[in-house]
Coordinates of C-alpha atoms (C1' of nucleotides) in Angstrom, one line a residue:
Chain A
M1 CA -10.7 -28.8 6.3
A2 CA -7.4 -26.9 6.3
R3 CA -7.3 -23.4 7.7
K4 CA -7.0 -20.7 5.1
I5 CA -4.4 -18.1 5.3
L6 CA -4.2 -14.9 3.2
C7 CA -0.8 -13.5 2.4
V8 CA -0.4 -10.1 0.8
A9 CA 2.9 -8.7 -0.6
E10 CA 3.7 -5.2 -1.6
K11 CA 4.2 -6.0 -5.3
P12 CA 3.3 -8.8 -7.7
A13 CA 6.9 -10.0 -8.2
I14 CA 7.4 -10.6 -4.4
A15 CA 4.0 -12.4 -4.2
R16 CA 5.2 -14.7 -6.9
A17 CA 8.6 -15.3 -5.5
V18 CA 7.3 -16.0 -2.0
A19 CA 4.5 -18.3 -3.4
T20 CA 7.2 -20.2 -5.4
H21 CA 9.3 -20.9 -2.2
L22 CA 6.4 -21.7 0.1
S23 CA 4.7 -24.0 -2.3
G24 CA 7.9 -25.7 -3.5
G25 CA 7.1 -24.5 -7.0
S26 CA 3.6 -26.0 -7.4
F27 CA 0.8 -23.5 -7.1
Q28 CA -2.3 -22.5 -9.0
T29 CA -2.5 -19.0 -10.5
H30 CA -5.7 -17.1 -10.7
A31 CA -6.2 -13.8 -12.4
I32 CA -8.3 -11.2 -10.5
R33 CA -11.0 -9.2 -12.0
G34 CA -10.1 -5.6 -12.8
N35 CA -6.3 -5.7 -12.6
Q36 CA -4.0 -7.3 -15.0
Y37 CA -0.9 -7.4 -12.8
V38 CA -2.1 -8.7 -9.5
K39 CA -2.6 -12.5 -9.3
N40 CA -3.8 -14.9 -6.6
Y41 CA -1.5 -17.9 -6.0
E42 CA -3.0 -20.8 -4.3
F43 CA -1.1 -23.7 -2.6
D44 CA -0.7 -25.6 0.7
F45 CA 1.9 -24.8 3.2
N46 CA 2.7 -25.9 6.7
F47 CA 3.4 -22.8 8.8
G48 CA 4.3 -25.0 11.8
G49 CA 3.4 -23.9 15.4
P50 CA -0.2 -23.2 16.1
W51 CA -1.0 -22.8 12.4
G52 CA 0.0 -26.1 11.0
D53 CA -1.1 -27.2 7.5
C54 CA -2.9 -24.4 5.8
S55 CA -4.3 -23.6 2.4
V56 CA -2.8 -20.4 1.3
T57 CA -3.8 -17.6 -1.0
M58 CA -0.8 -15.4 -1.8
T59 CA -1.6 -12.1 -3.5
S60 CA -0.3 -8.5 -3.5
V61 CA -1.1 -4.9 -3.8
I62 CA 0.8 -2.5 -6.0
G63 CA 2.4 -0.1 -3.5
H64 CA 0.0 2.1 -1.5
L65 CA -3.7 1.3 -1.8
T66 CA -5.0 4.7 -0.6
G67 CA -4.3 8.3 -1.1
L68 CA -5.0 11.4 0.9
D69 CA -6.8 14.4 -0.6
F70 CA -8.7 17.5 0.4
E71 CA -12.5 17.3 0.5
R72 CA -14.2 18.3 -2.6
Q73 CA -14.9 22.0 -1.8
Y74 CA -11.2 22.6 -1.3
K75 CA -9.9 20.9 -4.5
G76 CA -10.3 23.9 -6.9
W77 CA -7.3 26.2 -6.8
M78 CA -9.5 29.2 -6.5
S79 CA -11.9 27.6 -4.0
C80 CA -10.1 28.9 -0.9
P81 CA -7.1 30.9 0.1
P82 CA -4.0 28.6 -0.1
G83 CA -3.3 29.2 3.6
S84 CA -6.5 27.5 4.6
L85 CA -5.1 24.2 3.3
F86 CA -3.3 23.9 6.6
E87 CA -6.6 23.2 8.3
A88 CA -8.9 22.1 5.4
P89 CA -10.5 18.7 6.0
V90 CA -8.8 15.8 4.3
Q91 CA -10.0 12.3 3.5
E92 CA -8.3 9.0 2.8
S93 CA -9.7 6.9 0.0
V94 CA -8.7 3.9 -2.1
D95 CA -7.1 5.1 -5.3
K96 CA -9.4 4.7 -8.3
D97 CA -6.9 2.3 -10.0
K98 CA -6.6 0.2 -6.9
L99 CA -10.3 -0.5 -6.3
A100 CA -10.1 -4.0 -7.8
I101 CA -7.1 -4.9 -5.7
A102 CA -8.7 -3.7 -2.5
E103 CA -11.8 -5.7 -3.3
N104 CA -9.8 -8.8 -4.0
I105 CA -8.3 -8.5 -0.5
R106 CA -11.7 -8.0 1.2
N107 CA -13.1 -11.0 -0.7
Q108 CA -10.1 -13.3 0.1
A109 CA -10.2 -12.2 3.8
R110 CA -13.8 -13.3 4.1
Y111 CA -12.8 -17.0 4.2
S112 CA -9.4 -16.6 5.9
K113 CA -8.5 -17.3 9.4
A114 CA -5.5 -15.1 9.3
L115 CA -3.8 -12.4 7.2
F116 CA 0.0 -12.5 6.8
I117 CA 1.4 -9.2 5.6
W118 CA 4.4 -9.5 3.3
T119 CA 5.1 -5.9 2.5
D120 CA 8.7 -4.7 2.4
C121 CA 10.1 -4.3 5.9
D122 CA 10.6 -0.6 5.9
R123 CA 8.5 2.4 7.2
E124 CA 6.4 2.7 4.0
G125 CA 6.0 -1.1 4.0
E126 CA 4.6 -0.9 7.5
H127 CA 2.0 1.7 6.4
I128 CA 1.1 -0.3 3.3
G129 CA 0.6 -3.2 5.6
S130 CA -1.8 -1.2 7.7
E131 CA -3.7 -0.3 4.5
V132 CA -3.9 -4.0 3.6
R133 CA -5.1 -4.8 7.1
N134 CA -7.8 -2.2 6.9
Q135 CA -9.2 -3.8 3.8
A136 CA -8.9 -7.3 5.2
K137 CA -10.8 -6.3 8.3
A138 CA -13.4 -4.7 6.2
G139 CA -14.0 -8.1 4.6
N140 CA -13.6 -10.1 7.9
A141 CA -13.6 -8.2 11.2
R142 CA -12.3 -11.3 13.1
I143 CA -9.3 -12.0 10.9
E144 CA -6.1 -12.4 12.8
V145 CA -3.2 -10.2 11.5
K146 CA 0.5 -11.2 11.4
R147 CA 3.5 -9.8 9.6
A148 CA 6.3 -11.7 7.9
K149 CA 9.7 -10.1 8.4
F150 CA 12.1 -10.6 5.5
S151 CA 14.9 -8.8 3.8
N152 CA 15.5 -10.9 0.7
T153 CA 13.7 -13.5 -1.2
E154 CA 16.2 -16.3 -0.8
R155 CA 14.3 -19.6 -0.1
A156 CA 15.4 -20.4 3.4
H157 CA 15.0 -16.8 4.5
V158 CA 11.4 -16.7 3.2
L159 CA 10.5 -20.0 4.8
R160 CA 11.7 -18.7 8.2
A161 CA 9.8 -15.5 7.8
A162 CA 6.6 -17.5 7.2
R163 CA 7.1 -19.6 10.3
E164 CA 8.2 -16.8 12.6
P165 CA 5.7 -14.0 12.0
V166 CA 5.8 -10.8 14.1
E167 CA 3.3 -8.0 14.6
L168 CA 2.7 -5.0 12.4
D169 CA 4.6 -1.9 13.7
E170 CA 1.8 0.6 14.3
F171 CA 4.3 3.3 15.3
Q172 CA 6.0 3.2 11.9
A173 CA 2.7 3.1 10.1
N174 CA 1.6 6.2 12.1
A175 CA 4.8 8.0 11.3
V176 CA 4.1 7.5 7.6
A177 CA 0.6 8.7 8.0
A178 CA 1.9 11.9 9.6
R179 CA 4.3 12.4 6.7
I180 CA 1.5 11.9 4.2
E181 CA -0.7 14.5 5.8
L182 CA 2.1 17.0 6.2
D183 CA 3.4 16.6 2.6
L184 CA -0.1 17.1 1.2
R185 CA -1.0 20.2 3.2
I186 CA 2.4 21.9 3.0
G187 CA 3.0 21.0 -0.6
A188 CA -0.4 22.1 -1.8
A189 CA -0.5 25.3 0.2
F190 CA 2.9 26.5 -1.0
T191 CA 2.5 25.3 -4.6
R192 CA -0.8 27.1 -5.0
L193 CA 0.4 30.3 -3.4
Q194 CA 3.5 30.5 -5.5
T195 CA 2.1 29.3 -8.7
L196 CA -0.9 31.7 -8.6
Q197 CA 1.4 34.6 -7.7
L198 CA 4.2 33.8 -10.2
Q199 CA 1.8 33.2 -13.1
A200 CA 1.2 36.9 -13.0
V201 CA 4.9 37.6 -13.4
V202 CA 5.4 35.0 -16.1
A203 CA 2.3 36.1 -18.0
A204 CA 3.9 39.5 -18.3
L205 CA 6.8 37.8 -19.9
K206 CA 5.0 35.6 -22.4
E207 CA 7.8 35.8 -24.9
K208 CA 9.8 33.7 -22.5
V209 CA 10.3 29.9 -22.7
I210 CA 8.6 29.1 -19.4
S211 CA 5.6 27.2 -20.5
Y212 CA 2.9 25.7 -18.3
G213 CA 1.8 22.1 -18.7
K214 CA 1.9 18.8 -17.0
Y215 CA 5.1 17.6 -15.5
R216 CA 4.0 14.0 -14.8
S217 CA 3.1 13.3 -18.4
G218 CA 6.5 12.2 -19.3
S219 CA 6.1 13.9 -22.7
S220 CA 8.3 16.6 -23.9
K221 CA 6.0 19.3 -22.5
I222 CA 8.2 21.6 -20.7
M223 CA 7.9 22.5 -17.0
T224 CA 5.1 23.7 -15.2
H225 CA 4.4 25.2 -11.9
A226 CA 7.1 26.3 -9.6
S227 CA 6.6 24.0 -6.7
T228 CA 7.9 24.1 -3.2
G229 CA 8.0 20.5 -2.3
S230 CA 9.7 20.2 1.0
C231 CA 12.2 17.8 -0.6
Q232 CA 12.6 19.5 -4.0
F233 CA 13.5 22.8 -2.6
P234 CA 16.3 21.9 -0.3
T235 CA 17.6 19.7 -3.1
L236 CA 17.6 22.7 -5.4
G237 CA 19.1 24.8 -2.6
F238 CA 22.3 22.6 -2.6
V239 CA 22.7 23.0 -6.3
V240 CA 22.2 26.8 -6.2
D241 CA 24.5 27.2 -3.2
R242 CA 27.4 25.5 -5.0
Y243 CA 26.7 27.4 -8.2
L244 CA 26.9 30.7 -6.4
R245 CA 30.1 29.7 -4.7
V246 CA 31.6 28.8 -8.1
K247 CA 30.4 31.9 -9.7
N248 CA 31.5 34.3 -7.0
F249 CA 34.8 32.7 -6.7
K250 CA 37.8 35.0 -7.1
P251 CA 41.1 33.2 -7.7
E252 CA 44.0 34.2 -5.5
T253 CA 47.7 33.8 -6.3
F254 CA 49.9 31.9 -3.9
W255 CA 53.6 31.0 -3.8
S256 CA 55.5 28.1 -2.4
I257 CA 59.0 26.7 -2.3
K258 CA 59.8 23.5 -4.1
V259 CA 62.9 21.5 -3.3
M260 CA 64.2 18.7 -5.5
H261 CA 67.0 16.4 -4.9
Q262 CA 68.5 13.9 -7.3
R263 CA 70.1 10.7 -5.9
E264 CA 70.5 7.2 -7.1
R265 CA 69.1 8.4 -10.5
K266 CA 65.8 9.3 -8.7
K267 CA 64.3 12.7 -8.4
V268 CA 62.7 13.4 -5.1
N269 CA 60.4 16.3 -4.7
F270 CA 60.1 17.7 -1.3
L271 CA 56.9 19.5 -0.3
W272 CA 56.9 22.6 1.9
K273 CA 55.5 22.1 5.3
R274 CA 53.8 25.6 5.1
V275 CA 52.2 24.4 1.8
H276 CA 51.9 27.9 0.4
L277 CA 51.6 31.5 1.3
F278 CA 49.8 34.4 -0.3
D279 CA 52.7 36.8 0.1
R280 CA 55.3 36.6 -2.7
A281 CA 57.9 38.8 -1.0
A282 CA 57.8 36.7 2.2
V283 CA 58.2 33.4 0.2
A284 CA 61.1 34.9 -1.7
M285 CA 62.8 35.9 1.5
M286 CA 62.3 32.4 3.0
L287 CA 63.8 30.8 -0.2
E288 CA 66.7 33.2 0.0
R289 CA 67.5 31.9 3.5
C290 CA 67.3 28.3 2.3
L291 CA 69.8 29.0 -0.5
M292 CA 72.0 30.9 1.9
A293 CA 72.1 27.9 4.2
K294 CA 73.2 25.7 1.2
Q295 CA 73.0 22.5 3.2
A296 CA 69.8 20.7 4.1
K297 CA 69.7 18.3 7.0
V298 CA 67.6 15.2 7.3
T299 CA 65.6 15.5 10.5
K300 CA 63.4 12.5 10.2
V301 CA 63.3 9.2 8.4
N302 CA 60.1 7.3 9.2
S303 CA 59.2 4.0 7.8
K304 CA 56.1 2.5 9.1
P305 CA 53.4 0.1 8.1
K306 CA 50.4 1.7 6.4
S307 CA 47.1 0.2 5.5
K308 CA 44.2 1.1 3.3
W309 CA 41.0 0.0 4.9
R310 CA 38.6 -2.3 3.2
P311 CA 35.2 -0.6 2.6
L312 CA 32.3 -0.7 5.0
P313 CA 29.2 -2.9 4.3
L314 CA 27.1 -1.4 1.6
T315 CA 24.2 1.0 2.2
T316 CA 21.8 2.4 -0.3
V317 CA 23.4 5.9 -0.3
D318 CA 26.8 4.4 -0.8
L319 CA 25.5 2.2 -3.6
Q320 CA 24.1 5.3 -5.4
M321 CA 27.2 7.4 -4.8
M322 CA 29.7 4.7 -5.8
G323 CA 27.5 3.7 -8.6
S324 CA 27.3 7.1 -10.1
R325 CA 31.0 7.3 -9.9
F326 CA 32.2 3.9 -11.1
L327 CA 29.3 2.4 -13.0
R328 CA 28.4 5.4 -15.1
M329 CA 24.8 5.1 -14.3
D330 CA 22.6 7.8 -12.7
S331 CA 21.3 7.1 -9.2
Q332 CA 17.8 6.5 -10.4
T333 CA 18.8 3.8 -12.8
I334 CA 21.0 2.1 -10.2
M335 CA 18.0 1.9 -7.8
K336 CA 15.7 0.5 -10.5
V337 CA 18.3 -2.2 -11.4
A338 CA 19.0 -3.0 -7.7
E339 CA 15.3 -3.3 -7.1
A340 CA 15.0 -5.8 -10.0
L341 CA 18.0 -7.8 -8.7
Y342 CA 16.3 -8.0 -5.3
T343 CA 13.0 -9.0 -6.7
K344 CA 14.6 -11.8 -8.6
G345 CA 16.2 -13.0 -5.4
Y346 CA 19.9 -12.2 -6.3
I347 CA 20.6 -9.5 -3.8
S348 CA 19.2 -8.4 -0.4
Y349 CA 16.8 -5.5 0.0
P350 CA 18.5 -2.6 -1.6
R351 CA 17.1 0.1 0.6
T352 CA 19.0 0.2 3.8
E353 CA 20.9 2.6 6.0
T354 CA 22.7 -0.2 7.9
D355 CA 26.5 -0.5 7.5
Q356 CA 27.0 -3.3 10.0
F357 CA 26.4 -7.0 9.5
D358 CA 24.4 -8.7 12.2
K359 CA 26.4 -11.5 14.0
A360 CA 23.6 -13.9 13.1
I361 CA 24.2 -13.8 9.4
D362 CA 26.3 -16.6 8.1
L363 CA 28.7 -14.5 5.9
K364 CA 30.9 -17.4 4.9
K365 CA 28.0 -19.3 3.5
L366 CA 27.2 -16.2 1.3
V367 CA 30.9 -16.1 0.2
E368 CA 30.8 -19.8 -0.7
K369 CA 27.8 -19.1 -3.0
Q370 CA 30.1 -17.1 -5.3
Y371 CA 32.4 -20.1 -6.0
P372 CA 31.0 -20.7 -9.5
D373 CA 32.0 -17.3 -10.8
D374 CA 34.8 -17.1 -13.4
S375 CA 35.9 -13.6 -12.3
W376 CA 35.8 -13.7 -8.5
G377 CA 35.0 -17.4 -7.7
Q378 CA 38.7 -18.1 -6.9
Y379 CA 38.9 -15.0 -4.7
A380 CA 35.9 -16.3 -2.8
R381 CA 37.6 -19.7 -2.3
D382 CA 40.7 -18.0 -1.0
L383 CA 38.6 -16.2 1.5
I384 CA 37.1 -19.4 2.9
D385 CA 40.6 -21.1 2.8
G386 CA 41.7 -18.7 5.5
K387 CA 41.7 -15.2 4.3
F388 CA 38.2 -14.4 5.5
R389 CA 37.9 -11.5 8.0
T390 CA 34.8 -10.3 9.8
P391 CA 33.6 -7.1 8.1
R392 CA 34.1 -3.7 9.8
S393 CA 31.1 -2.2 11.4
G394 CA 29.9 1.3 10.6
R395 CA 27.9 3.4 12.9
H396 CA 24.5 3.2 11.1
N397 CA 21.8 0.7 11.8
D398 CA 18.2 1.1 10.7
K399 CA 17.2 -2.0 12.6
A400 CA 15.3 -3.2 9.6
H401 CA 17.7 -4.4 7.0
P402 CA 21.1 -5.8 6.7
P403 CA 23.7 -4.1 4.4
I404 CA 23.2 -4.8 0.7
H405 CA 24.8 -8.1 -0.1
P406 CA 24.4 -10.9 -2.7
V407 CA 22.2 -13.7 -1.6
C408 CA 23.1 -16.2 -4.3
W409 CA 25.2 -16.5 -7.4
V410 CA 23.8 -15.8 -10.8
S411 CA 25.4 -16.4 -14.1
Q412 CA 26.3 -13.3 -16.1
N413 CA 24.3 -14.4 -19.1
Q414 CA 21.1 -14.3 -17.0
L415 CA 21.5 -10.5 -16.5
N416 CA 21.2 -7.5 -18.8
V417 CA 24.1 -5.0 -19.1
N418 CA 23.1 -2.8 -16.3
E419 CA 22.1 -5.6 -14.0
K420 CA 25.5 -7.2 -14.6
K421 CA 27.3 -4.0 -13.5
V422 CA 25.3 -3.5 -10.3
Y423 CA 25.3 -7.2 -9.4
E424 CA 29.1 -7.3 -9.9
F425 CA 29.5 -4.2 -7.8
V426 CA 27.4 -5.6 -4.9
V427 CA 29.3 -8.9 -5.0
R428 CA 32.8 -7.3 -5.2
R429 CA 31.9 -4.9 -2.4
F430 CA 30.7 -7.8 -0.3
L431 CA 33.8 -9.9 -0.8
A432 CA 35.9 -6.8 -0.1
C433 CA 34.1 -6.3 3.2
C434 CA 35.0 -9.9 4.2
S435 CA 38.7 -9.4 3.3
E436 CA 41.8 -8.1 4.9
D437 CA 42.8 -4.5 4.6
A438 CA 45.5 -3.7 2.0
K439 CA 49.0 -3.5 3.6
G440 CA 51.9 -1.3 2.6
Q441 CA 55.0 0.3 3.9
G442 CA 55.1 4.1 4.0
T443 CA 58.3 6.2 4.2
E444 CA 58.4 9.8 5.2
I445 CA 61.5 11.9 5.0
E446 CA 61.7 15.3 6.6
I447 CA 64.4 17.8 6.0
Q448 CA 65.3 21.2 7.4
Y449 CA 66.6 23.6 4.9
G450 CA 67.4 27.0 6.3
E451 CA 64.6 27.8 8.6
E452 CA 62.1 25.8 6.6
F453 CA 60.9 22.2 6.8
F454 CA 60.1 20.0 3.8
H455 CA 59.0 16.4 3.4
A456 CA 58.7 13.6 0.9
N457 CA 56.5 10.6 1.2
G458 CA 56.8 7.2 -0.4
L459 CA 54.6 4.1 -0.4
I460 CA 55.2 0.5 -1.3
V461 CA 52.1 -1.7 -1.5
L462 CA 53.0 -5.1 0.0
E463 CA 49.7 -6.9 0.2
R464 CA 46.8 -5.9 -2.0
N465 CA 44.3 -8.1 -0.2
Y466 CA 40.8 -6.6 -0.7
L467 CA 42.0 -4.5 -3.6
D468 CA 42.3 -7.6 -5.7
V469 CA 38.5 -8.0 -5.7
Y470 CA 37.4 -4.4 -5.2
V471 CA 38.6 -2.9 -8.4
Y472 CA 37.0 0.4 -7.7
D473 CA 39.7 1.5 -5.2
K474 CA 43.1 2.5 -6.2
W475 CA 46.2 2.4 -4.0
E476 CA 49.5 2.3 -5.9
S477 CA 53.1 2.2 -4.9
S478 CA 54.8 5.5 -5.5
Q479 CA 58.2 5.7 -7.0
Q480 CA 60.6 4.3 -4.4
L481 CA 62.5 6.9 -2.4
P482 CA 66.3 6.7 -2.4
N483 CA 68.0 6.1 0.9
F484 CA 68.4 9.0 3.3
E485 CA 69.9 8.7 6.8
K486 CA 68.7 10.7 9.7
G487 CA 71.1 13.5 10.5
E488 CA 72.8 13.4 7.1
V489 CA 73.5 16.7 5.4
F490 CA 73.3 17.3 1.6
E491 CA 73.0 20.1 -0.9
P492 CA 69.6 20.0 -2.7
T493 CA 69.8 19.9 -6.5
E494 CA 67.2 22.6 -6.9
A495 CA 65.1 25.0 -4.9
N496 CA 62.6 27.2 -6.6
I497 CA 59.7 29.5 -5.9
A498 CA 56.5 28.2 -7.5
E499 CA 53.4 30.1 -8.3
G500 CA 49.9 28.8 -8.2
K501 CA 46.3 30.0 -8.1
T502 CA 43.5 28.8 -5.9
T503 CA 40.9 27.1 -8.0
A504 CA 37.1 27.4 -7.8
P505 CA 35.2 24.5 -6.5
S506 CA 33.5 22.6 -9.3
F507 CA 29.8 22.5 -9.8
L508 CA 27.8 20.0 -7.8
T509 CA 27.8 16.4 -9.2
E510 CA 25.0 13.9 -8.6
P511 CA 27.0 11.7 -6.1
E512 CA 27.9 14.8 -4.1
L513 CA 24.3 15.9 -4.1
I514 CA 23.2 12.5 -2.9
G515 CA 25.7 12.7 -0.1
L516 CA 24.4 16.1 0.9
M517 CA 20.8 14.9 0.8
D518 CA 21.6 11.9 2.9
A519 CA 23.5 13.9 5.5
N520 CA 20.6 16.3 5.8
G521 CA 17.7 13.8 5.7
I522 CA 16.2 14.9 2.5
G523 CA 14.0 12.1 1.0
T524 CA 14.5 8.5 1.7
D525 CA 17.2 6.3 0.2
A526 CA 14.6 5.1 -2.2
T527 CA 13.5 8.6 -3.4
M528 CA 16.6 10.8 -3.4
A529 CA 17.2 9.9 -7.0
E530 CA 13.6 10.8 -7.9
H531 CA 13.9 14.2 -6.3
I532 CA 17.0 15.0 -8.4
A533 CA 15.1 13.8 -11.5
K534 CA 12.2 16.0 -10.5
I535 CA 14.2 19.2 -10.2
K536 CA 15.7 18.4 -13.6
E537 CA 12.3 17.7 -15.0
R538 CA 10.9 21.0 -13.7
E539 CA 13.8 22.8 -15.2
Y540 CA 15.1 24.2 -11.9
V541 CA 18.5 22.7 -12.9
V542 CA 20.1 21.4 -16.0
V543 CA 22.9 18.9 -16.5
H544 CA 26.2 20.0 -18.1
Q545 CA 28.9 17.6 -19.2
R546 CA 32.5 18.4 -18.4
G547 CA 35.2 16.4 -20.1
T548 CA 34.8 13.4 -22.3
G549 CA 35.2 9.6 -22.2
R550 CA 36.6 8.3 -18.9
T551 CA 36.9 11.7 -17.3
K552 CA 33.4 12.7 -18.2
V553 CA 31.6 14.3 -15.3
E554 CA 28.0 15.4 -15.2
E555 CA 27.5 18.7 -13.3
L556 CA 24.3 20.2 -12.0
I557 CA 23.7 23.9 -12.8
P558 CA 20.7 25.8 -11.7
T559 CA 18.5 27.5 -14.3
R560 CA 17.5 31.1 -14.0
L561 CA 14.2 30.0 -12.6
G562 CA 15.9 27.7 -10.1
T563 CA 18.2 30.5 -9.0
A564 CA 15.4 33.0 -8.9
L565 CA 13.3 30.8 -6.6
V566 CA 16.1 30.1 -4.2
E567 CA 17.1 33.8 -4.1
G568 CA 13.5 34.9 -3.7
Y569 CA 12.9 32.6 -0.8
D570 CA 16.1 33.4 0.8
N571 CA 15.2 37.1 0.7
I572 CA 11.8 36.3 2.1
V573 CA 13.0 34.5 5.1
A574 CA 16.0 36.8 5.6
G575 CA 13.9 38.8 8.0
L576 CA 12.7 35.9 10.1
S577 CA 14.1 36.0 13.6
N578 CA 15.3 32.4 13.6
S579 CA 16.0 32.7 9.9
I580 CA 14.7 29.4 8.7
S581 CA 14.9 28.9 4.9
L582 CA 12.9 26.8 2.6
S583 CA 15.8 26.2 0.4
K584 CA 17.8 24.9 3.4
P585 CA 17.2 21.4 4.8
F586 CA 16.4 22.3 8.4
L587 CA 12.7 22.1 8.2
R588 CA 12.7 18.7 6.5
K589 CA 15.3 17.3 8.8
E590 CA 13.2 18.5 11.8
M591 CA 10.2 16.7 10.3
E592 CA 12.3 13.5 9.9
L593 CA 13.3 13.6 13.5
R594 CA 9.7 13.9 14.6
M595 CA 8.8 10.9 12.5
L596 CA 11.5 9.0 14.3
E597 CA 9.9 10.1 17.6
I598 CA 6.7 8.6 16.4
C599 CA 8.5 5.4 15.6
A600 CA 10.1 5.3 19.0
G601 CA 6.7 5.8 20.6
T602 CA 7.7 9.1 22.3
K603 CA 5.3 11.3 20.3
T604 CA 1.9 10.7 18.8
R605 CA 1.0 11.2 15.2
Q606 CA -1.4 14.0 16.1
E607 CA 1.2 15.8 18.1
V608 CA 3.7 15.7 15.3
V609 CA 1.3 16.8 12.7
Q610 CA 0.2 19.8 14.8
Q611 CA 3.8 20.9 15.7
S612 CA 5.0 20.6 12.1
L613 CA 2.0 22.4 10.7
D614 CA 2.6 25.3 13.2
M615 CA 6.2 25.5 12.1
Y616 CA 5.4 25.6 8.4
R617 CA 2.4 27.9 8.8
E618 CA 4.6 30.5 10.3
V619 CA 6.9 30.4 7.2
F620 CA 3.8 30.4 5.0
I621 CA 2.3 33.5 6.5
H622 CA 5.6 35.3 6.2
T623 CA 6.0 34.2 2.6
Q624 CA 2.6 35.5 1.8
R625 CA 3.4 38.9 3.4
R626 CA 6.7 39.3 1.4
I627 CA 5.6 37.6 -1.8
E628 CA 6.8 40.6 -3.7
M629 CA 10.4 39.6 -3.1
L630 CA 9.8 36.3 -4.8
K631 CA 8.3 38.0 -7.8
A632 CA 11.1 40.5 -7.9
A633 CA 13.7 37.7 -8.0
C634 CA 11.8 36.1 -10.8
R635 CA 11.7 39.3 -12.7
K636 CA 15.4 39.9 -12.1
Y637 CA 16.4 36.5 -13.5
L638 CA 13.8 35.9 -16.1
V639 CA 13.8 39.3 -17.7
E640 CA 17.1 39.5 -19.7
Chain B
dG1 C1' -3.4 21.7 -11.9
dC2 C1' -0.9 20.8 -5.7
dA3 C1' 3.3 16.5 -2.0
dA4 C1' 6.1 12.3 -1.4
dG5 C1' 5.8 7.6 -1.2
dG6 C1' 4.8 3.1 -2.8
dT7 C1' 4.9 0.3 -7.8
dC8 C1' 3.3 -1.5 -13.4

DNA sequence: GCAAGGTC
């Protein structure tokens, strides 16, 4: 009788996709008792090597199986001082709504020789894999455990993953376990402390709109507790920081000298090398000297090739930033759509930090797959006919996933509106990566006029190359400059003094915020968008629209509550010697670095949990001691 | 009633 192998994916859609490929399309589907989404797919497959022909059950979980919580006596908000949550005993248990799924795995494991884990190949996937393994071992202690490594659900890739399994990465699973414990303890301690304390303030202001309710309900119930998630707060901090810079901005007047010369019916504007100065009298005097000199002299005529570089291979953060900018979708929507495209097998795994392609990937083959497309098929053919270039390599590599790229072509009418946009972006970006840089000729003319130097720049785009497919980048020829000879002398047509004002920075936009979060290690590429959604949901920030139509920009503005919380916490920690702030990202970044140490094997899970708790406990005690400052800030902003 | 991370 054939050996039986149990395969478990992270989500039902992947289980189905993998089952389809391994079985060649013929499998039996069985519902499981107690869950309507998870199915067991049964079929035969030859794994090769020591495994050979096997009868396979492919099933899935739905994300994490287990959750961590405090033991019963610590669950009530009044049961203990919030600070004791740093030490209170915690326990892991299978979530209520996952019991049937866990049972299914135990049952299936009982008759299986081996377990193949098919969770997503990232840190969380490794942890989910360990949860699956624990259930399987509970059903069959002797089951052998393997892990399939894959980054997309294209057929050949899946077959190879099945035949070349690796081991589960315990380090990564442990890193996630550490994160889970820290997030629970720190989040619960701060949230309880702050909510219980601020309720007193808010109760005194019951006329105000701050209502208390559930935030996860999705209903129109308005916000709830002020919480101090170690991701939400730094995220809010960025928004408030920018807001205050805008609000406190005082415009300054500056002056500059503008020189214009007309030749060959073309007007050339020369820009001042000093750009501008804040002293009108000084500028006026300099202009006077120019005019006295009458003649300007051409000191430099430079004509040199210029190029505009093709983009780097696509990462998640870049997808979200570019998406917000060009596709007019918020980052959360983009990720949902990208996830759907990945599940259907059209693009590779959309959560990646890697901006360099591995040499082993056959890029040309991927380009060829785009031949059938009406819009960019011809471009793809031109690449293969000689224009193909190896993509640039960025500096990031998460060692888990390739940059986001299309794995096969899909006809537009198989996709909905948003899917079309994101798929098109991924394809165009990929083709652009495999193209030549755009080439042009740049001209720079420098003149000396009196004591001052001025310059004019011109550009002629000669070869558009990647720009032809990557319609999101703009690089246009400027008006052509008339001829100037080095050393020639002429009298400029006009020279004036021009006045301007420094302008305030604009409020933070979502793509900017994502960039800041990424640079500071707030959240994962998968969750940044959710954190932003959450601080909106909790009414720490609101979205304002500036402009209309094509120039429409959505800006993030903190609410009074948001501002109050950040100011309150900033005041609280202002006295701390090393001045760590909850609204600043350092703590979270520190934690992320420690998780990486677990992954590298240089620190244990226990060490990291202890160190991080010590660090946060210090901030907590300090907050408790100076809680009056937080209340004061709330009074200040929430009372008229 | 707390977190952040998976996914339906």
